[in-house]
Tab-separated table of N, CA, C and O in Angstrom:
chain	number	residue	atom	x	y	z
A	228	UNK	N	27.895	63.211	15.069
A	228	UNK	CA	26.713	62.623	15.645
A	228	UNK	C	26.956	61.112	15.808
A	228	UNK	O	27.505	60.403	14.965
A	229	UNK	N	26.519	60.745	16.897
A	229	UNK	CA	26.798	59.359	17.158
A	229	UNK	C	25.849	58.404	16.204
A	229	UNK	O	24.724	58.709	15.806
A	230	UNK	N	26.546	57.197	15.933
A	230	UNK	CA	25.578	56.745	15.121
A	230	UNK	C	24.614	55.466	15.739
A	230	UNK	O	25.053	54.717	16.612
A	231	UNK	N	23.575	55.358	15.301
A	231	UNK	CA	21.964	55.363	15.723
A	231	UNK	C	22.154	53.551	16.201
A	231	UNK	O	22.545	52.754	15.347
A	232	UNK	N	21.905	53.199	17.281
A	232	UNK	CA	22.078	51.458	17.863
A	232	UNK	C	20.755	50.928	17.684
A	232	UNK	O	19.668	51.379	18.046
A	233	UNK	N	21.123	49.642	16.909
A	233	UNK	CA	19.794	49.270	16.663
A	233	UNK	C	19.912	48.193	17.491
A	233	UNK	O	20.991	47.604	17.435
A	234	UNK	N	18.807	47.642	18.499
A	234	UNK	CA	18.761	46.477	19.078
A	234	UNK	C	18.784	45.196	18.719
A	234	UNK	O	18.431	44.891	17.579
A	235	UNK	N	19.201	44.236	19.627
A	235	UNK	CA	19.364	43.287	18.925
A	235	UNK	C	18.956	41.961	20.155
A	235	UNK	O	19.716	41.785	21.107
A	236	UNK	N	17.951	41.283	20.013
A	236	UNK	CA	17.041	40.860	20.622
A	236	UNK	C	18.206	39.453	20.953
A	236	UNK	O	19.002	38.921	20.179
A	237	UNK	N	17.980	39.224	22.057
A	237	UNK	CA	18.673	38.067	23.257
A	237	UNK	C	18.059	37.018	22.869
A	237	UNK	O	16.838	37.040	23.024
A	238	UNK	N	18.617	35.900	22.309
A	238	UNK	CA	17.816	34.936	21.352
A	238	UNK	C	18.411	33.566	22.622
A	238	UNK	O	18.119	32.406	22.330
A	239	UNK	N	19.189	33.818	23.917
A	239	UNK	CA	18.677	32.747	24.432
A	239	UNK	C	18.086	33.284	25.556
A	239	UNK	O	17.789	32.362	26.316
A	240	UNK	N	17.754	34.459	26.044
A	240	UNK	CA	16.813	34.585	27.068
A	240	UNK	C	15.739	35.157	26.875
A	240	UNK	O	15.080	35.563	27.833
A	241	UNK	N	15.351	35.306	25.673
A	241	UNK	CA	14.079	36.150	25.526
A	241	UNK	C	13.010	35.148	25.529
A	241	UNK	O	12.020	35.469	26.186
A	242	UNK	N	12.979	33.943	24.912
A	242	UNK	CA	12.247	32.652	25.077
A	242	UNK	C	11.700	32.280	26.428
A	242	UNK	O	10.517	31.949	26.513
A	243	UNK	N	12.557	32.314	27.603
A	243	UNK	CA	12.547	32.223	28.750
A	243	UNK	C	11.384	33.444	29.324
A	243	UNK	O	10.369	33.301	30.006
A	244	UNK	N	11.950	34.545	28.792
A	244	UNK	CA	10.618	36.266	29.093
A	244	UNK	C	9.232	35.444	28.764
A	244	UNK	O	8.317	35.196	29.549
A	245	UNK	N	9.315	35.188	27.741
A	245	UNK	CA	8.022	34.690	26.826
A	245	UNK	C	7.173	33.980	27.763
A	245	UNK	O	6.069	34.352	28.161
A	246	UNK	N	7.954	32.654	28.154
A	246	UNK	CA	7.074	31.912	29.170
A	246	UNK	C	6.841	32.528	30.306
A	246	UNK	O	6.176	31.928	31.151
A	247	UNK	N	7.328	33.843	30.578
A	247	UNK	CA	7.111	34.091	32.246
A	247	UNK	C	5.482	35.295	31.843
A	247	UNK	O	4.981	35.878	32.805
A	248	UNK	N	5.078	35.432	30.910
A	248	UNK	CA	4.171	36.733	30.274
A	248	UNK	C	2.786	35.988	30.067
A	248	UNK	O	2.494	34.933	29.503
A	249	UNK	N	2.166	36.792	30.632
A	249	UNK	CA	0.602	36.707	30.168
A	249	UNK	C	0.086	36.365	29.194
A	249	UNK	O	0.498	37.064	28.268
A	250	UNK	N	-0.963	35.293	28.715
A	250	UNK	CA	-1.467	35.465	26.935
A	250	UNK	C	-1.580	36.860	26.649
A	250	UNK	O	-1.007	37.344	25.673
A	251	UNK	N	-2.358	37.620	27.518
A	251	UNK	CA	-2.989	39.068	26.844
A	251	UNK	C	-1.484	39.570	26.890
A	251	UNK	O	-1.549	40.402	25.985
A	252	UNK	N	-0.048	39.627	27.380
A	252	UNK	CA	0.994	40.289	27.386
A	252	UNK	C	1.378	39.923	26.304
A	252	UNK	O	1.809	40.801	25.557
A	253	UNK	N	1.365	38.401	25.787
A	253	UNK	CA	1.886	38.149	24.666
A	253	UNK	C	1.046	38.758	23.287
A	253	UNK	O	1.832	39.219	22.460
A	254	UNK	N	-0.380	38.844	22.892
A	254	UNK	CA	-0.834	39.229	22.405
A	254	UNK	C	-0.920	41.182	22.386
A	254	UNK	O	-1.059	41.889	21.388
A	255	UNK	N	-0.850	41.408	23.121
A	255	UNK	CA	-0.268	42.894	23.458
A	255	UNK	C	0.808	42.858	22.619
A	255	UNK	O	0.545	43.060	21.434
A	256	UNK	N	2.264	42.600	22.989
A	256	UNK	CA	3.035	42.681	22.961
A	256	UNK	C	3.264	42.460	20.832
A	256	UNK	O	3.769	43.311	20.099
A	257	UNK	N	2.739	41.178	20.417
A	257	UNK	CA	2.467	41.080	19.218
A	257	UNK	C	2.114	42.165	18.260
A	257	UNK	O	2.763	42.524	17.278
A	258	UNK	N	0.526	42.815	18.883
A	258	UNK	CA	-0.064	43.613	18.244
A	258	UNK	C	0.551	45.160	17.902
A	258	UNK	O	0.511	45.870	16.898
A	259	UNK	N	1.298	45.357	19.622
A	259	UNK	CA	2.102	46.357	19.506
A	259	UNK	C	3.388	46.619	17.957
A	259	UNK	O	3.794	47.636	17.394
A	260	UNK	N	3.638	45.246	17.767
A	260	UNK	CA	5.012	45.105	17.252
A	260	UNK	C	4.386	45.461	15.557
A	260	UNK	O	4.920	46.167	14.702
A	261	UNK	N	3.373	44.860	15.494
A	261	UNK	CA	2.999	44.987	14.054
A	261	UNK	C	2.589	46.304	13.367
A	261	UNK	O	2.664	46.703	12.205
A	262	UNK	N	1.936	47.051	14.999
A	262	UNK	CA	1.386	48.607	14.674
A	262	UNK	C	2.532	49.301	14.336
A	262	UNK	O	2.354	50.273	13.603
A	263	UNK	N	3.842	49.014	14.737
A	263	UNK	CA	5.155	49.619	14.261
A	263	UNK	C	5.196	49.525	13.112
A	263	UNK	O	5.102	50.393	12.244
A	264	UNK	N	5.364	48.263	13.036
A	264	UNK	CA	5.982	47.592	11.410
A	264	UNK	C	5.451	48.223	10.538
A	264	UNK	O	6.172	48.776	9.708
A	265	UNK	N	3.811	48.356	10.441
A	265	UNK	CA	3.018	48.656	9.753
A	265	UNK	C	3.220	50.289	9.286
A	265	UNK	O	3.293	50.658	8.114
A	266	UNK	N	3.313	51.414	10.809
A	266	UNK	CA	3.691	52.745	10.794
A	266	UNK	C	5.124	53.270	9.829
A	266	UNK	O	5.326	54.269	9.139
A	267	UNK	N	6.060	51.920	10.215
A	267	UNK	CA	7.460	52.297	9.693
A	267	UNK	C	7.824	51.323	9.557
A	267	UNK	O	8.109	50.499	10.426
A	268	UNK	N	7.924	51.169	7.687
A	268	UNK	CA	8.208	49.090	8.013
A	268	UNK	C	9.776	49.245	7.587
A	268	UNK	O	10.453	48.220	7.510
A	269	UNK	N	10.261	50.300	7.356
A	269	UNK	CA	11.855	50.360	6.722
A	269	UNK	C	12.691	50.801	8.283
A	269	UNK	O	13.850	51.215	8.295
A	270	UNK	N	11.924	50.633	9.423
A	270	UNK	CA	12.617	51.338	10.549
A	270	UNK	C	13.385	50.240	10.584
A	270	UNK	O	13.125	49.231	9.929
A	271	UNK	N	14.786	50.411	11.663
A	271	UNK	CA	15.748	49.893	11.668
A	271	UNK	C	15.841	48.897	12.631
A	271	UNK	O	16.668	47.987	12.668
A	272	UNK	N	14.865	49.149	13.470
A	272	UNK	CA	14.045	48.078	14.703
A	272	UNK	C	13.448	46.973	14.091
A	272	UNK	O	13.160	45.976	14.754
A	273	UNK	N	13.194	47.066	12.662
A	273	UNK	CA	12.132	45.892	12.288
A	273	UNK	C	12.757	45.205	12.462
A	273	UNK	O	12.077	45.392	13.471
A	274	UNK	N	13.646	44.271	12.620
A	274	UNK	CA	14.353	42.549	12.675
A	274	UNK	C	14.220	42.443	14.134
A	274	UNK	O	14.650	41.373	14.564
A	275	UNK	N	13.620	43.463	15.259
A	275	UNK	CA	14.088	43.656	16.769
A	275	UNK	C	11.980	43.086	16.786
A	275	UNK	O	11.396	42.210	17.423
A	276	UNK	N	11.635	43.800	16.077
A	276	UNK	CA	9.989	43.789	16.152
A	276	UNK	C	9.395	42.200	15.966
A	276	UNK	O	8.712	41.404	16.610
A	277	UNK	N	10.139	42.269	14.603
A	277	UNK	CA	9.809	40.652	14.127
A	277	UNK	C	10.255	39.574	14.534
A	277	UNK	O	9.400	38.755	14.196
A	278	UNK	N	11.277	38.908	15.191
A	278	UNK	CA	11.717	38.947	16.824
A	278	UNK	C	10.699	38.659	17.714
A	278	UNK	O	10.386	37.523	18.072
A	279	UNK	N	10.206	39.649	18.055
A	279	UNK	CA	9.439	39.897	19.132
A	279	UNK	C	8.236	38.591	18.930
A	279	UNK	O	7.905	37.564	19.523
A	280	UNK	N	7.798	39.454	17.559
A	280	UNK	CA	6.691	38.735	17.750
A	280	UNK	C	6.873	37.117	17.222
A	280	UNK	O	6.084	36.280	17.660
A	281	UNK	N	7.885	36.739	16.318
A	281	UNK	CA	8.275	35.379	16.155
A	281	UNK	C	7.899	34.662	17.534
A	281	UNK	O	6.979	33.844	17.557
A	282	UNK	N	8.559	34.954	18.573
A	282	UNK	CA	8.686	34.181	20.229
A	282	UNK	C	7.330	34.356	20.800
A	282	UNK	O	6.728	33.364	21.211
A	283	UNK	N	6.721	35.715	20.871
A	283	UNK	CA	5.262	35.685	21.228
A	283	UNK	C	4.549	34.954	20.781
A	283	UNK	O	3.774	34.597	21.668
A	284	UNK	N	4.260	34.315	19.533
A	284	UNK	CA	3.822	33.782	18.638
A	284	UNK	C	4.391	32.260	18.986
A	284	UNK	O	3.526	31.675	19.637
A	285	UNK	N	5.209	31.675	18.834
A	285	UNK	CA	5.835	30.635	19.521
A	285	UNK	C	5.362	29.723	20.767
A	285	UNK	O	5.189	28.512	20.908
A	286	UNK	N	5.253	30.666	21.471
A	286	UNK	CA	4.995	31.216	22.835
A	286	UNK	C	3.668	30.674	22.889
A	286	UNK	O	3.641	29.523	23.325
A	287	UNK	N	2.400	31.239	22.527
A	287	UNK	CA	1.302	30.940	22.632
A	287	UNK	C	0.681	29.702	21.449
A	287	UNK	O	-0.428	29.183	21.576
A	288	UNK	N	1.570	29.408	20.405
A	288	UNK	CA	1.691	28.000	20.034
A	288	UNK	C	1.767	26.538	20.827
A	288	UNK	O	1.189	25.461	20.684
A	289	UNK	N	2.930	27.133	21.876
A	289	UNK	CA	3.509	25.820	22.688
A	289	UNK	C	2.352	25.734	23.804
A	289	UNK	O	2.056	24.599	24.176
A	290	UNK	N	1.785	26.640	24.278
A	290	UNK	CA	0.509	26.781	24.988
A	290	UNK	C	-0.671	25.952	24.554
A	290	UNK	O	-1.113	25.022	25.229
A	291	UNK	N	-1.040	26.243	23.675
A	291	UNK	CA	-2.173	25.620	22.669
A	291	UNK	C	-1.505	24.570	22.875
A	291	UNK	O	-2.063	24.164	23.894
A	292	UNK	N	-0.693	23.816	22.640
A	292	UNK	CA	-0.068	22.646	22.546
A	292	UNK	C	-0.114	21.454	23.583
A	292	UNK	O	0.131	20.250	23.498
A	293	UNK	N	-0.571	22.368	24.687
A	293	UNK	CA	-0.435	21.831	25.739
A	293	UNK	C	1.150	22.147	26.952
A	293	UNK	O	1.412	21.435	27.921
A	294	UNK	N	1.613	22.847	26.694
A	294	UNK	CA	3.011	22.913	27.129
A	294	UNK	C	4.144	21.904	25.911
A	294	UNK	O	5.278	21.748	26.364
A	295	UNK	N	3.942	21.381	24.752
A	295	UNK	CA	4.188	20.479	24.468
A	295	UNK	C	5.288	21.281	23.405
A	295	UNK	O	4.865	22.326	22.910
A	296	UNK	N	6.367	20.938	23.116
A	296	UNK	CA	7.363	21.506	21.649
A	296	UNK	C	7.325	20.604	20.624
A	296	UNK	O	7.418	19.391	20.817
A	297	UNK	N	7.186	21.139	19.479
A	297	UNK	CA	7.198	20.232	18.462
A	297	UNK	C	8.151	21.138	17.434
A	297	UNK	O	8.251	22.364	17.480
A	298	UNK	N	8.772	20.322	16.572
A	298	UNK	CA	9.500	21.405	15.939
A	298	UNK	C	8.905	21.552	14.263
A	298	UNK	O	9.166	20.697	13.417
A	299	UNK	N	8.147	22.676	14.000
A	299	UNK	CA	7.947	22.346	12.834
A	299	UNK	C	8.489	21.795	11.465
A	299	UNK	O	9.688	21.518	11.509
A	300	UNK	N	7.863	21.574	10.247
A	300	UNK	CA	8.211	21.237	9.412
A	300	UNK	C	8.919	22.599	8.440
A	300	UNK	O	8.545	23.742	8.703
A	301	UNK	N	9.828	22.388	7.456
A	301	UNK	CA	10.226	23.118	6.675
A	301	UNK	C	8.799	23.513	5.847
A	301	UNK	O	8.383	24.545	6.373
A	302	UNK	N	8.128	23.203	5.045
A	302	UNK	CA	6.726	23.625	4.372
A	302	UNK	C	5.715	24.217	5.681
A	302	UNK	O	4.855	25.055	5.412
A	303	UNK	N	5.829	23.889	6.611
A	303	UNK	CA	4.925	24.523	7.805
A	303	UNK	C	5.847	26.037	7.509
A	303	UNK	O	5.456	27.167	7.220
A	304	UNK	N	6.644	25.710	7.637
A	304	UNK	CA	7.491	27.039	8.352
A	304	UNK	C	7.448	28.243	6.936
A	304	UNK	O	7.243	29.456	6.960
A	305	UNK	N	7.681	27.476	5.978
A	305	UNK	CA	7.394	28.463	4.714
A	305	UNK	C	6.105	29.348	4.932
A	305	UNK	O	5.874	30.542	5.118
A	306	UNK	N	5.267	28.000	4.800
A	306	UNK	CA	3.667	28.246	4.614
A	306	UNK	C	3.311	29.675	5.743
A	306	UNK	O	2.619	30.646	5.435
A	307	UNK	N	3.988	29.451	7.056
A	307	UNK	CA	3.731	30.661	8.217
A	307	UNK	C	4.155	31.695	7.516
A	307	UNK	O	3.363	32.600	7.250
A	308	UNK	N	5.959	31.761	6.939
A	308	UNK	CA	6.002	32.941	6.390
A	308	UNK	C	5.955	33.726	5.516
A	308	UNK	O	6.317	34.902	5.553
A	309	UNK	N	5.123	32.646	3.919
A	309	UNK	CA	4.248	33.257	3.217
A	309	UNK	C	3.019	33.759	3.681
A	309	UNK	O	2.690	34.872	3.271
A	310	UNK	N	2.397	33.259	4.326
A	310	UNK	CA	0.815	33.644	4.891
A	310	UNK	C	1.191	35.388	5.733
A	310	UNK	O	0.557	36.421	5.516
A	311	UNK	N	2.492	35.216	6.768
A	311	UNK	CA	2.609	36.608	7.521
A	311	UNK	C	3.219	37.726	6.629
A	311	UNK	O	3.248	38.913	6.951
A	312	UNK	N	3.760	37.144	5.329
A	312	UNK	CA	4.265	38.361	4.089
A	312	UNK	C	3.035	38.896	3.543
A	312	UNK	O	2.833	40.091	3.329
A	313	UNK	N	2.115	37.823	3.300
A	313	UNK	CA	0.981	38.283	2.260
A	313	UNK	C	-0.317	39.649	3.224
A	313	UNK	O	-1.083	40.543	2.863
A	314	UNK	N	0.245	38.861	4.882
A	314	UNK	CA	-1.083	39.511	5.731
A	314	UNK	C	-0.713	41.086	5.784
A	314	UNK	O	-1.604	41.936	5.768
A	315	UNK	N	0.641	41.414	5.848
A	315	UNK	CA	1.650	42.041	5.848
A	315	UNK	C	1.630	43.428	5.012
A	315	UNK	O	1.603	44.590	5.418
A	316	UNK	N	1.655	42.844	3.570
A	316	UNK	CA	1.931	43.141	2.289
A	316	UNK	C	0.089	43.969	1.890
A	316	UNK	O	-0.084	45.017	1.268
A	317	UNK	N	-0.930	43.131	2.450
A	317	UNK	CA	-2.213	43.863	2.740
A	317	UNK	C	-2.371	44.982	3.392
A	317	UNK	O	-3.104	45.876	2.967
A	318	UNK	N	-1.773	45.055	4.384
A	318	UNK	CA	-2.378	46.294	5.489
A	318	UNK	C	-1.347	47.403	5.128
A	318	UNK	O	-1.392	48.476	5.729
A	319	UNK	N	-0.273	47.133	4.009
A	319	UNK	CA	0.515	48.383	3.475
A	319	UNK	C	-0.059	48.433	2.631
A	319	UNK	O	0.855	48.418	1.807
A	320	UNK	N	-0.750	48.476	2.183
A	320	UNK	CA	-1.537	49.074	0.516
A	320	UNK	C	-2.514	50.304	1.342
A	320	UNK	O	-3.264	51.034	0.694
């Protein structure tokens, strides 16, 4: 049996997708990713999911922003991915 390809998300053109997508595509696209995670969080896609929604998320940051990039701080960046472990770590119980 052939063995199983897990994707592996285009980290310099997927940024580029991002800006060409709808808020509601990006938020779609988010919500979709988490209903996975959530269904099957040991699937082999999760680093492809979380990914996803990292840039979606990004994405509608730089928006809010004004079109503007800022690069966060190391404690920002923690703080996001304690807060998305803990939101995470809830909806699996």
């Amino acid at each position: 049996m052939p063995a199983y390809h897990v994707p592996q998300i285009d980290h310099a053109t997927y940024p580029a997708r991002c800006r060409r997508m709808s808020d509601a595509e990006l938020r779609f696209t988010i919500t979709d990713c988490q209903t996975a995670l959530r269904a099957m969080p040991d699937n082999p896609n999760a680093g492809y999911y979380l990914d996803e929604i990292n840039y979606c998320a990004d994405e509608l940051a730089r928006r809010s922003r004004g079109g503007k990039r800022r690069r966060p701080t190391t404690d920002e960046i923690a703080a996001a991915a304690a807060a998305a472990a803990w939101a995470l770590a809830a909806d699996l119980d």
